[in-house]
XYZ file of C-alpha atoms in Angstrom:
626
model
C 60.063 0.202 -199.319
C 58.762 1.568 -196.315
C 55.124 0.842 -195.394
C 52.899 3.630 -194.816
C 51.276 2.060 -191.199
C 55.624 1.970 -190.336
C 55.858 5.625 -190.728
C 52.805 6.384 -188.905
C 54.387 4.729 -186.020
C 57.022 6.439 -185.870
C 55.545 9.604 -186.071
C 53.750 8.777 -183.187
C 56.352 7.366 -181.310
C 58.173 10.468 -182.148
C 54.986 13.170 -180.912
C 54.380 10.650 -177.769
C 57.578 12.810 -174.788
C 57.009 16.492 -176.716
C 52.572 15.974 -175.599
C 53.831 14.053 -172.375
C 55.804 16.780 -171.673
C 53.235 19.314 -172.846
C 50.638 17.488 -170.508
C 50.630 18.894 -166.293
C 51.534 15.789 -164.171
C 49.462 15.761 -161.700
C 51.385 16.765 -158.609
C 51.530 14.134 -155.204
C 50.225 16.379 -152.616
C 51.076 15.681 -148.916
C 49.644 17.880 -145.561
C 51.657 17.723 -142.761
C 49.202 18.931 -139.745
C 50.683 19.502 -135.907
C 48.153 18.722 -133.421
C 47.668 22.151 -131.025
C 51.669 23.865 -131.754
C 51.630 27.043 -130.704
C 51.925 30.546 -133.058
C 55.649 30.860 -130.655
C 56.247 27.522 -131.437
C 58.871 26.337 -134.281
C 62.607 28.107 -135.106
C 61.250 30.894 -137.720
C 59.049 32.132 -134.894
C 61.170 32.069 -131.955
C 64.299 29.998 -131.716
C 63.704 28.529 -127.710
C 62.520 25.645 -129.381
C 64.625 23.988 -132.420
C 62.934 22.834 -135.829
C 64.951 22.878 -138.472
C 63.644 20.423 -140.782
C 60.229 22.759 -140.585
C 62.427 26.014 -140.725
C 63.745 24.383 -144.300
C 60.449 24.508 -145.328
C 59.390 27.358 -144.338
C 62.754 29.092 -146.188
C 62.241 27.657 -149.216
C 58.826 28.175 -149.351
C 55.773 29.829 -148.430
C 55.119 30.749 -144.974
C 51.769 32.118 -144.952
C 51.402 34.888 -142.078
C 47.858 35.552 -141.900
C 46.101 32.002 -141.688
C 43.215 30.715 -139.439
C 42.026 27.662 -137.722
C 39.835 26.265 -135.764
C 39.882 26.715 -132.861
C 39.591 23.048 -131.452
C 41.172 20.186 -132.932
C 38.246 18.066 -134.879
C 36.690 21.346 -136.077
C 39.309 21.977 -138.061
C 39.568 18.861 -139.456
C 36.518 18.995 -140.425
C 36.517 21.913 -142.199
C 39.915 20.724 -143.864
C 38.267 17.693 -144.709
C 35.195 19.649 -145.963
C 35.915 22.948 -147.347
C 33.225 24.606 -145.436
C 32.655 26.795 -142.829
C 31.751 25.046 -139.597
C 27.668 27.180 -140.005
C 26.993 25.069 -143.148
C 28.054 21.682 -141.652
C 26.249 22.404 -138.128
C 29.153 21.547 -135.937
C 29.642 25.395 -134.681
C 29.368 24.226 -130.891
C 32.053 22.552 -129.334
C 34.966 19.757 -130.058
C 33.685 15.810 -131.313
C 33.370 13.673 -128.805
C 34.062 10.100 -128.357
C 30.198 8.814 -127.054
C 28.854 12.007 -128.710
C 27.215 10.073 -131.723
C 28.750 13.207 -134.344
C 31.243 13.488 -137.136
C 32.256 14.644 -140.463
C 29.020 14.902 -142.383
C 28.206 11.872 -144.328
C 25.666 14.196 -146.779
C 29.753 15.776 -147.380
C 32.355 14.836 -149.836
C 36.077 15.153 -148.245
C 38.771 16.455 -150.646
C 40.226 12.374 -149.853
C 36.842 11.872 -152.549
C 37.770 14.536 -155.016
C 41.099 13.515 -154.829
C 40.523 9.969 -155.970
C 37.500 10.783 -158.275
C 40.445 13.232 -160.056
C 43.255 9.396 -159.827
C 44.747 9.922 -157.264
C 45.225 7.601 -154.096
C 44.785 8.953 -150.506
C 46.662 7.883 -147.249
C 45.616 9.168 -143.924
C 48.481 8.229 -140.936
C 48.017 9.832 -137.468
C 45.266 11.362 -136.376
C 41.258 11.451 -137.505
C 38.951 12.800 -135.143
C 36.838 13.362 -138.063
C 34.160 10.417 -135.530
C 33.823 7.231 -135.740
C 30.123 6.202 -134.162
C 29.071 4.076 -137.112
C 31.549 2.622 -139.785
C 30.127 5.299 -142.241
C 32.502 7.983 -140.430
C 35.500 5.919 -140.490
C 38.287 6.939 -142.327
C 38.079 4.105 -145.057
C 35.343 4.665 -145.939
C 35.386 8.868 -146.599
C 37.970 8.616 -149.683
C 41.022 7.428 -147.867
C 42.365 3.987 -148.974
C 45.183 3.417 -146.880
C 44.354 4.618 -142.230
C 47.100 4.416 -139.913
C 46.113 5.690 -136.445
C 43.779 7.186 -133.445
C 40.400 7.610 -134.164
C 39.852 10.297 -131.302
C 41.581 12.929 -130.097
C 43.753 12.126 -128.330
C 45.899 9.459 -126.451
C 49.233 8.302 -124.963
C 52.211 8.561 -127.461
C 53.627 5.048 -126.569
C 51.148 2.912 -125.055
C 48.110 4.680 -127.482
C 45.026 4.076 -125.222
C 42.990 6.147 -124.165
C 40.647 5.875 -120.644
C 37.431 5.137 -121.033
C 35.281 5.047 -117.048
C 38.546 4.506 -115.925
C 40.142 1.938 -117.629
C 42.083 1.820 -120.447
C 41.238 1.415 -123.579
C 43.277 0.799 -126.780
C 43.219 3.161 -130.050
C 44.909 2.637 -132.731
C 44.185 0.970 -136.824
C 45.096 -0.125 -139.718
C 42.483 0.899 -141.833
C 39.669 -0.949 -140.065
C 41.866 -3.530 -137.633
C 43.065 -2.571 -134.279
C 46.876 -3.038 -134.190
C 47.788 -3.341 -130.626
C 51.435 -4.748 -131.747
C 52.207 -0.937 -132.498
C 51.983 -0.261 -128.181
C 56.035 1.077 -127.027
C 56.370 2.623 -130.490
C 56.355 6.537 -129.886
C 53.459 7.653 -132.655
C 55.792 10.769 -134.280
C 58.078 8.256 -134.791
C 54.897 6.177 -136.141
C 53.818 7.856 -138.326
C 57.053 8.461 -139.133
C 57.652 5.054 -140.716
C 55.063 4.479 -142.616
C 54.551 8.008 -144.090
C 57.672 5.773 -146.326
C 56.234 2.830 -146.770
C 53.527 5.255 -148.402
C 56.683 6.938 -150.671
C 58.357 3.445 -151.066
C 55.035 1.985 -153.247
C 53.955 5.343 -155.248
C 57.878 5.515 -155.975
C 57.432 2.471 -157.869
C 53.038 2.399 -159.340
C 53.839 5.830 -160.121
C 50.247 6.501 -159.134
C 50.021 10.300 -157.726
C 49.129 10.633 -153.566
C 47.881 12.015 -150.837
C 49.399 12.077 -147.663
C 47.502 13.377 -144.853
C 50.825 12.884 -142.381
C 48.366 14.016 -138.801
C 50.622 14.014 -135.991
C 49.851 13.259 -132.634
C 51.604 15.769 -131.392
C 52.734 17.980 -129.531
C 48.760 17.258 -128.387
C 48.347 16.292 -124.015
C 49.313 14.205 -122.473
C 53.034 16.152 -123.324
C 55.570 12.640 -123.732
C 58.509 12.109 -125.549
C 61.745 9.608 -125.840
C 64.105 10.700 -122.551
C 66.952 11.530 -125.846
C 64.391 14.246 -126.925
C 63.490 15.116 -123.385
C 67.615 15.363 -121.651
C 67.500 17.530 -125.238
C 65.581 20.496 -122.926
C 66.836 19.874 -119.571
C 67.809 23.215 -119.021
C 63.705 24.203 -118.952
C 62.435 24.050 -115.719
C 58.895 23.014 -115.671
C 57.916 19.620 -117.439
C 55.532 20.725 -119.806
C 57.001 22.687 -121.330
C 60.031 20.348 -121.457
C 58.645 17.840 -122.870
C 56.361 19.700 -124.736
C 60.026 21.541 -126.383
C 60.879 18.078 -126.774
C 57.295 16.437 -128.718
C 57.473 19.561 -131.573
C 61.640 18.762 -132.019
C 61.228 14.941 -132.559
C 57.978 15.703 -134.930
C 60.872 18.172 -136.396
C 63.295 15.413 -137.379
C 60.535 12.710 -138.430
C 59.497 15.471 -141.181
C 63.374 16.458 -142.303
C 63.290 11.618 -142.810
C 60.407 12.142 -144.764
C 61.713 14.919 -147.033
C 65.363 12.484 -147.378
C 63.100 10.419 -148.377
C 61.277 12.279 -151.307
C 64.718 13.273 -152.627
C 65.972 9.433 -152.233
C 62.836 8.323 -154.626
C 63.083 11.551 -156.895
C 59.292 12.006 -156.147
C 60.584 15.949 -154.539
C 60.783 17.070 -157.051
C 57.120 16.637 -158.631
C 55.167 17.637 -154.271
C 53.865 20.235 -152.809
C 54.121 19.952 -149.221
C 52.230 21.657 -146.757
C 52.651 22.660 -143.163
C 49.789 23.885 -140.788
C 48.381 23.094 -137.016
C 44.990 22.121 -136.072
C 44.467 25.136 -134.290
C 47.525 27.380 -131.613
C 48.678 25.028 -128.687
C 47.401 24.661 -125.154
C 49.475 27.500 -123.122
C 50.197 26.591 -119.484
C 48.669 22.531 -118.467
C 49.814 21.949 -122.353
C 53.809 23.347 -122.517
C 52.644 25.578 -125.762
C 53.203 29.007 -126.371
C 50.889 31.664 -128.579
C 53.172 35.321 -127.773
C 52.326 37.918 -127.783
C 49.103 36.534 -129.229
C 46.152 36.927 -126.820
C 43.808 34.232 -125.851
C 44.206 30.561 -125.920
C 43.541 27.256 -127.832
C 39.803 26.751 -127.500
C 39.426 30.819 -127.710
C 38.127 33.183 -131.251
C 40.800 35.349 -129.828
C 43.745 35.005 -132.276
C 45.962 32.948 -130.450
C 43.106 30.678 -130.800
C 43.080 29.961 -134.516
C 46.104 32.377 -135.843
C 47.758 29.213 -136.491
C 51.553 28.766 -138.442
C 51.494 27.503 -142.072
C 53.429 27.429 -144.845
C 53.102 25.701 -148.452
C 56.676 24.375 -150.030
C 58.390 22.380 -153.012
C 59.551 23.006 -155.958
C 55.975 24.560 -158.140
C 56.024 27.172 -155.284
C 58.179 30.027 -157.263
C 57.186 33.507 -154.564
C 58.843 32.223 -152.028
C 58.519 34.543 -149.614
C 56.226 35.645 -146.502
C 52.314 35.924 -147.344
C 50.025 37.990 -145.894
C 47.587 37.372 -148.257
C 44.063 35.895 -145.573
C 43.959 32.377 -146.052
C 42.033 29.829 -144.102
C 41.814 26.038 -143.060
C 38.484 25.247 -145.381
C 41.468 26.697 -148.607
C 43.570 23.686 -148.855
C 40.292 21.575 -150.539
C 39.351 23.795 -153.475
C 43.161 24.345 -153.369
C 44.376 20.871 -154.110
C 42.011 20.117 -156.284
C 42.835 22.175 -158.952
C 46.339 21.412 -158.388
C 44.966 17.749 -159.449
C 43.362 19.825 -162.713
C 39.828 20.206 -160.562
C 37.425 21.898 -160.357
C 35.107 22.722 -156.627
C 31.806 24.762 -156.792
C 29.569 26.006 -153.918
C 31.775 25.653 -151.149
C 33.284 28.254 -148.570
C 36.637 27.281 -150.055
C 38.383 29.366 -152.361
C 42.055 28.190 -154.013
C 44.704 29.943 -153.089
C 47.124 28.476 -155.398
C 48.581 31.865 -157.617
C 48.199 33.280 -154.298
C 50.308 32.202 -152.932
C 52.669 29.963 -155.305
C 52.527 33.280 -158.244
C 51.823 36.185 -155.766
C 48.563 37.445 -157.278
C 45.896 39.605 -156.020
C 44.881 38.144 -152.678
C 41.969 35.445 -153.229
C 40.503 35.563 -149.685
C 38.590 39.028 -147.437
C 36.752 37.214 -145.263
C 36.532 34.647 -142.752
C 33.919 33.788 -141.036
C 34.906 31.238 -138.386
C 31.627 30.818 -136.640
C 28.427 31.617 -135.055
C 26.829 29.130 -131.706
C 23.783 29.949 -131.161
C 24.067 26.875 -128.022
C 27.567 29.170 -126.127
C 25.344 32.267 -124.282
C 26.896 35.099 -122.978
C 25.127 35.984 -119.206
C 24.852 39.259 -119.200
C 25.863 41.524 -116.607
C 22.844 41.973 -113.548
C 20.468 38.699 -114.774
C 19.983 36.264 -111.366
C 21.271 33.547 -113.038
C 24.785 35.980 -113.274
C 24.861 36.846 -110.181
C 24.270 32.930 -108.869
C 27.554 32.023 -111.030
C 29.961 34.468 -109.391
C 29.219 34.157 -105.985
C 29.696 30.462 -106.943
C 33.084 31.912 -108.332
C 33.630 33.357 -105.336
C 33.802 30.130 -103.607
C 35.711 27.955 -105.523
C 38.855 30.310 -106.005
C 38.879 29.864 -102.011
C 38.958 26.463 -102.881
C 41.110 26.504 -106.350
C 43.162 29.403 -105.880
C 44.148 30.221 -109.042
C 41.921 28.345 -111.558
C 39.720 31.729 -112.262
C 37.575 31.831 -115.166
C 35.317 34.666 -116.163
C 32.504 35.088 -118.317
C 31.704 37.932 -120.527
C 29.258 40.174 -119.892
C 27.943 42.490 -122.069
C 28.577 46.572 -121.123
C 25.043 48.041 -121.163
C 22.080 47.589 -120.594
C 20.577 48.519 -123.859
C 22.464 45.526 -126.382
C 20.543 43.068 -123.519
C 17.720 42.973 -125.122
C 18.659 43.707 -129.136
C 19.377 41.531 -131.974
C 20.297 42.617 -135.495
C 17.940 41.556 -138.389
C 19.854 43.108 -141.956
C 21.542 46.145 -142.189
C 23.479 48.121 -144.224
C 24.431 50.343 -142.355
C 28.104 51.069 -144.468
C 31.117 52.632 -142.874
C 32.944 54.951 -144.322
C 35.199 52.870 -146.896
C 38.531 55.156 -146.348
C 38.372 53.193 -143.201
C 37.158 50.191 -143.724
C 40.107 49.502 -146.465
C 42.980 51.086 -144.712
C 42.342 50.785 -141.056
C 44.126 53.354 -140.383
C 42.101 55.943 -138.655
C 41.588 54.328 -134.749
C 41.178 57.216 -132.926
C 37.835 58.472 -132.465
C 36.080 58.936 -135.968
C 33.168 61.443 -136.578
C 30.549 58.697 -136.306
C 28.545 58.287 -133.547
C 29.032 56.443 -130.373
C 28.282 52.539 -129.414
C 25.675 53.448 -127.538
C 24.180 56.226 -130.359
C 24.776 53.832 -133.504
C 22.381 51.305 -132.342
C 19.876 53.598 -130.679
C 19.478 54.697 -134.495
C 19.417 51.552 -136.038
C 17.091 50.091 -134.241
C 13.584 51.359 -134.573
C 14.042 49.814 -138.166
C 16.607 46.779 -138.242
C 17.018 45.081 -134.302
C 13.720 42.300 -132.949
C 13.856 42.213 -129.355
C 12.550 37.953 -129.784
C 12.792 35.727 -133.445
C 9.777 36.815 -134.635
C 10.107 33.279 -135.752
C 12.141 29.198 -134.645
C 14.410 27.149 -136.233
C 12.625 24.124 -137.935
C 16.471 22.287 -137.048
C 17.703 20.950 -133.967
C 17.770 24.059 -131.586
C 16.139 27.096 -131.093
C 18.568 30.657 -130.559
C 18.507 32.300 -127.941
C 15.470 34.111 -127.285
C 16.196 37.287 -124.393
C 13.346 38.702 -122.379
C 11.990 42.117 -122.842
C 13.906 43.191 -118.863
C 17.588 44.881 -119.339
C 17.698 42.632 -115.581
C 17.465 38.678 -116.956
C 17.974 36.947 -119.601
C 16.260 33.838 -119.948
C 17.966 30.930 -122.900
C 15.578 28.305 -124.048
C 16.594 25.571 -126.231
C 14.971 22.470 -127.490
C 16.166 19.793 -128.966
C 14.586 16.982 -131.701
C 16.343 14.221 -133.280
C 17.086 13.972 -136.915
C 17.240 10.437 -138.150
C 18.725 9.255 -141.181
C 17.966 6.045 -143.796
C 21.278 5.413 -143.732
C 21.955 4.883 -140.517
C 20.228 5.120 -136.978
C 22.588 7.794 -135.475
C 20.847 10.554 -135.556
C 22.351 13.093 -137.945
C 23.524 16.839 -138.421
C 20.473 18.787 -139.624
C 20.481 20.197 -143.241
C 17.287 22.838 -143.499
C 18.824 26.627 -142.882
C 17.615 29.262 -140.211
C 14.063 30.836 -141.576
C 14.958 33.953 -143.413
C 13.047 36.247 -140.667
C 16.084 34.982 -138.015
C 17.350 37.787 -136.478
C 21.398 38.196 -134.813
C 21.593 38.139 -131.222
C 24.692 39.171 -129.631
C 24.680 38.217 -126.986
C 25.606 34.356 -128.703
C 29.214 33.466 -129.840
C 30.119 34.513 -133.062
C 33.319 36.288 -134.737
C 34.022 37.495 -138.342
C 37.077 38.675 -140.003
C 36.243 41.066 -143.700
C 39.828 43.082 -144.596
C 41.415 43.944 -141.473
C 38.614 44.318 -139.361
C 37.411 41.108 -136.607
C 34.832 41.534 -134.695
C 33.595 38.857 -132.089
C 30.327 39.253 -129.768
C 29.072 36.397 -126.925
C 31.455 34.721 -123.601
C 34.752 34.680 -125.653
C 36.009 32.629 -122.589
C 40.355 32.654 -121.476
C 41.557 36.381 -122.777
C 45.222 37.359 -121.256
C 48.246 37.066 -123.254
C 49.926 34.158 -120.979
C 53.724 34.979 -121.253
C 56.638 34.275 -123.682
C 58.941 31.609 -121.632
C 61.241 32.261 -123.488
C 61.623 35.512 -122.209
C 60.146 33.841 -118.418
C 59.610 30.382 -117.955
C 58.371 30.926 -114.157
C 56.040 33.244 -114.746
C 54.870 31.902 -117.921
C 54.000 29.013 -115.619
C 52.215 31.024 -112.770
C 50.215 33.272 -115.441
C 46.561 32.218 -113.640
C 43.442 33.403 -116.965
C 41.493 36.416 -115.434
C 39.229 38.894 -116.030
C 40.736 41.695 -115.968
C 37.460 43.861 -115.836
C 34.279 43.029 -114.254
C 32.759 45.413 -116.827
C 33.866 44.860 -120.451
C 31.956 44.594 -123.781
C 30.384 41.612 -125.440
C 31.542 42.976 -128.427
C 34.453 43.320 -129.374
C 36.435 45.088 -132.234
C 40.033 44.915 -132.951
C 42.373 46.023 -136.254
C 44.215 42.850 -136.623
C 46.809 44.278 -139.758
C 47.384 46.932 -136.537
C 46.520 45.293 -133.481
C 48.053 41.930 -134.269
C 47.763 40.509 -129.902
C 44.097 42.086 -129.794
C 45.363 45.554 -127.104
C 43.206 47.858 -128.056
C 39.323 46.830 -127.989
C 37.500 50.189 -130.801
C 34.230 48.700 -130.700
C 33.401 52.582 -129.173
C 34.962 54.211 -131.545
C 34.303 52.495 -134.324
C 30.613 51.924 -134.050
C 29.639 52.156 -137.784
C 32.085 48.887 -138.508
C 30.141 47.564 -135.037
C 27.188 47.269 -137.079
C 28.506 46.552 -141.005
C 29.391 43.093 -139.067
C 27.021 42.501 -137.344
C 25.190 42.957 -140.487
C 27.167 40.708 -142.544
C 27.392 37.958 -139.851
C 23.705 38.382 -139.886
C 23.278 37.393 -143.059
C 25.584 34.567 -143.053
C 23.526 33.132 -139.510
C 20.581 32.845 -142.563
C 22.603 30.065 -144.502
C 23.501 28.585 -141.143
C 22.550 25.077 -140.375
C 21.638 24.650 -136.946
C 23.844 23.324 -134.359
C 24.407 19.117 -134.325
C 25.291 18.544 -130.848
C 23.127 15.138 -129.723
C 23.879 14.168 -126.046
C 25.660 11.322 -125.138
C 25.319 7.723 -126.082
C 24.631 4.824 -124.346
C 25.902 2.749 -126.714
C 28.774 4.230 -126.620
C 31.642 1.292 -124.321
C 34.555 -0.867 -126.341
C 34.899 -3.155 -127.843
C 36.821 -6.462 -127.578
C 39.050 -7.528 -129.649
C 39.766 -10.468 -128.793
C 40.682 -10.112 -125.331
C 41.336 -6.789 -125.455
C 39.806 -3.680 -125.700
C 38.750 -1.367 -128.544
C 37.367 1.806 -129.128
C 34.912 0.949 -132.821
C 31.947 2.003 -134.395
C 29.189 1.567 -131.250
C 25.766 2.017 -133.329
C 24.907 -0.046 -135.975
C 24.190 0.934 -139.962
């Protein structure tokens, strides 16, 4: 006679497979990040450079045609890892530097922290660039179980060294131990082999994997194995030839990783995202962002509109997506895939939008508000001195002409925005098709209309953290910028910690500070945005590309720039004079966001920064004590 216990066990054994099939497994997640890849430098945008494996991922997935990053490497990676805007990290000003004790704030949890709590094992392969001045900032202390790669933002692709006061210093690690044994191995192929090892590990242990494959290529210095360079001998310009070779070598490495996933029976459970960290470094770096305006390091489209795609069998909505996506959104998206949920972040879960074609999840991006980057108004003595010096340097360094942006109207020199309820004509904001002259007042008239209620000549309060916002004088010919710094402290390290206090609610918004916002079709930039030319397409004329020099097209161009990106993706037509209603509307949004921003954390260079000795070898390592 069969016992009741035996029957219970038999029923459970029959039901377990059914239950497991109904319970969704956690997918493997791979983030492949290229370093300084240009918009025009993948096969599905341009056939000049061979990228068949990236193109294959794109053909089987979703190409992100409206994807945005920060204009530089470190800030972009910080936003990806934390799911925060730069204004909420205190990293608004410039890039992360090795001897400036700053990094991804320790108060923030990274995407690796979140996924580890959800059962994932996390691996960083390649470039970190998230700070390393104390051990707390190292990748293995920020949620990653393993790390193979470099701490800094750039280095030699073969020797893995970065200069320090004229000396070559090793920057290559196995977890927290320097790895001089990698010398001579091309970085792209080293990272490829490490990715294979991680895949082998997870094919055996069955744990869900998060791999951040952070390629160093095609960032300068432009170096590649000779065989790849020979494939592009038809390109006469060395920087472009080597750059193309680097991109193709990276593509080949991606191809072997995809095949490894398939051989290991892991591909069916894997979501792959391919993304650049920012726009390409044209000219000296060999990249091409054509036809976009600007370059890496600017808030024109060439600096922040990035190549990206999401692929894998779990992605159902194959094709091209024009939905607005920001690099910070991957944190919420990946956490969602892992079965978790984020709250109180700038990151937005894009899975349903990208995978299943749902309604757009995002309508707005705050690219940045940087009160430490302030344009020089036309007519000021400081600007006159700068232009005189610029003429001298132009004679000494012909062809390297970088001119500063200026304010177009004397009226604007003293204007700051506190808040506004001035709404643009709704029918034009939503569609963006009315780009010609409207019944709206001119830009100057619009400012005069709101000046009494919404504009203050100087801040009524000073920020209580590391910096003050710029204040303009009451004259129309000079502008004075005042910046004060303090050194906040933390109880865990001797390093100054990023500020955590928000700016006072009464703080006005200054239009001569660097800021940029996208809302719907519209993009507004204020202040000094730098390089503004369109670098020619090297595939059409490599010599025009090589001979191009960035220059200001007009001596008097606006510090406020408004573009309808949907209708004008190359930012050829500034509509700020024609649509002042939208200018004021977007300035009000920037001012509102400014109230939640942290003061920029940009400490001075540390005198303690120097290489450490690992045996007889100098290495980059943390230089401040816990």
